[in-house]
Short mmCIF file of C-alpha atoms in Angstrom, two decimals:
data_model
loop_
_atom_site.label_atom_id
_atom_site.label_comp_id
_atom_site.label_asym_id
_atom_site.label_seq_id
_atom_site.Cartn_x
_atom_site.Cartn_y
_atom_site.Cartn_z
CA GLN A 1 12.54 7.20 8.48
CA VAL A 2 14.68 9.76 6.78
CA GLN A 3 15.45 12.96 8.62
CA LEU A 4 15.43 16.26 6.76
CA VAL A 5 17.22 19.41 7.80
CA GLU A 6 16.59 22.71 6.03
CA SER A 7 19.02 25.58 5.99
CA GLY A 8 19.64 28.80 4.13
CA GLY A 9 16.72 30.88 5.28
CA GLY A 10 17.06 34.49 6.30
CA SER A 11 15.95 38.04 5.65
CA VAL A 12 16.27 39.66 2.25
CA GLN A 13 14.96 42.71 0.47
CA PRO A 14 12.37 42.46 -2.29
CA GLY A 15 14.05 41.41 -5.50
CA GLY A 16 16.74 39.55 -3.65
CA SER A 17 17.71 35.91 -3.85
CA LEU A 18 18.09 33.06 -1.43
CA ARG A 19 19.08 29.43 -1.77
CA LEU A 20 17.58 26.87 0.57
CA SER A 21 19.10 23.47 1.17
CA CYS A 22 17.51 20.30 2.48
CA ALA A 23 19.92 17.65 3.67
CA ALA A 24 18.52 14.14 4.09
CA SER A 25 19.91 11.49 6.40
CA GLY A 26 19.15 8.77 3.88
CA SER A 27 18.85 8.25 0.17
CA ILE A 28 16.48 10.61 -1.58
CA PHE A 29 16.81 8.51 -4.71
CA ASN A 30 14.36 6.05 -3.14
CA SER A 31 11.72 8.72 -2.73
CA TYR A 32 8.83 9.16 -5.10
CA SER A 33 9.23 12.91 -4.86
CA MET A 34 10.96 15.66 -2.97
CA GLY A 35 9.35 18.98 -2.42
CA TRP A 36 9.30 22.36 -0.81
CA TYR A 37 6.28 23.78 0.97
CA ARG A 38 5.77 27.02 2.80
CA GLN A 39 3.46 28.28 5.48
CA ALA A 40 2.82 31.88 6.44
CA PRO A 41 1.21 32.81 9.77
CA GLY A 42 -2.51 32.13 9.68
CA LYS A 43 -2.26 30.49 6.27
CA GLN A 44 -2.43 26.94 5.03
CA ARG A 45 0.75 25.19 4.07
CA GLU A 46 1.14 25.41 0.32
CA LEU A 47 3.20 23.70 -2.31
CA VAL A 48 6.18 25.61 -3.63
CA ALA A 49 7.87 23.02 -5.82
CA THR A 50 8.16 19.28 -6.29
CA ILE A 51 10.64 17.17 -8.16
CA ILE A 52 9.78 13.61 -9.08
CA ARG A 53 12.23 10.70 -9.09
CA GLY A 54 12.43 10.73 -12.86
CA GLY A 55 13.04 14.46 -12.98
CA GLY A 56 9.60 15.93 -13.49
CA ILE A 57 9.10 19.26 -11.78
CA ASN A 58 6.01 21.17 -10.74
CA TYR A 59 5.64 24.78 -9.65
CA PRO A 60 2.57 26.80 -8.81
CA ASP A 61 2.01 29.98 -10.77
CA SER A 62 2.97 32.06 -7.76
CA VAL A 63 6.62 31.03 -8.00
CA LYS A 64 6.98 29.82 -11.57
CA GLY A 65 9.85 31.55 -13.30
CA ARG A 66 11.35 32.74 -10.03
CA PHE A 67 12.04 29.57 -8.05
CA THR A 68 14.00 26.53 -9.11
CA ILE A 69 14.09 23.16 -7.38
CA ALA A 70 17.00 20.80 -7.90
CA ARG A 71 18.32 17.64 -6.34
CA ASP A 72 21.74 16.12 -5.90
CA ASN A 73 21.24 12.42 -5.27
CA ALA A 74 24.90 11.86 -4.51
CA LYS A 75 24.69 14.40 -1.69
CA ASN A 76 21.15 13.45 -0.67
CA THR A 77 20.30 17.11 -0.84
CA VAL A 78 17.50 19.12 -2.41
CA TYR A 79 17.80 22.80 -3.15
CA LEU A 80 15.41 25.64 -3.74
CA GLN A 81 16.84 28.63 -5.53
CA MET A 82 14.61 31.64 -4.98
CA ASN A 83 15.06 34.72 -7.12
CA SER A 84 13.12 37.96 -7.44
CA LEU A 85 11.72 37.47 -3.98
CA LYS A 86 8.54 39.27 -3.01
CA PRO A 87 7.12 40.15 0.41
CA GLU A 88 4.39 37.58 -0.15
CA ASP A 89 7.08 34.90 -0.26
CA THR A 90 7.60 35.43 3.46
CA ALA A 91 6.93 32.14 5.22
CA VAL A 92 8.50 29.18 6.92
CA TYR A 93 9.76 26.86 4.22
CA TYR A 94 9.63 23.11 4.76
CA CYS A 95 11.33 20.30 2.93
CA ASN A 96 9.32 17.18 2.20
CA ALA A 97 10.16 13.65 1.13
CA ASP A 98 7.43 11.35 -0.11
CA TYR A 99 8.27 7.66 -0.05
CA GLY A 100 4.74 6.43 -0.61
CA PHE A 101 4.64 4.46 2.62
CA ALA A 102 5.79 7.45 4.65
CA THR A 103 6.30 11.18 4.40
CA SER A 104 9.06 13.11 6.11
CA TRP A 105 9.19 16.78 6.95
CA GLY A 106 12.01 19.02 8.00
CA GLN A 107 11.80 21.49 10.85
CA GLY A 108 11.47 24.46 8.54
CA THR A 109 13.53 27.53 7.84
CA GLN A 110 12.25 31.10 7.99
CA VAL A 111 12.33 33.29 4.92
CA THR A 112 11.47 36.95 5.39
CA VAL A 113 11.24 39.37 2.47
CA SER A 114 10.87 43.00 3.45
CA SER A 115 12.32 46.40 2.79
#
């Protein structure tokens, strides 16, 4: 199955920006959807953004207007641009690829938002 590797996490101040990247070992064009999820300590993993093969995008209200998901099929890479970051955005962010018959997850990248 496809391997996913996230990068771009780090520590930023509230209001700052960060861009996460998810590099796939195989074609993401074949996937039904690509997505970003996050998990804070003691919390359930939650959806951050998904992008469907045809281009449809979903965001929860918690990040809508601040986060943007994009894909580059030629590079087999998915991005998450995060702006106006808040302390509650602090979590480990995971990349996801849904192929229908299988789902792949990256190892995660830590995002910490604090002053």
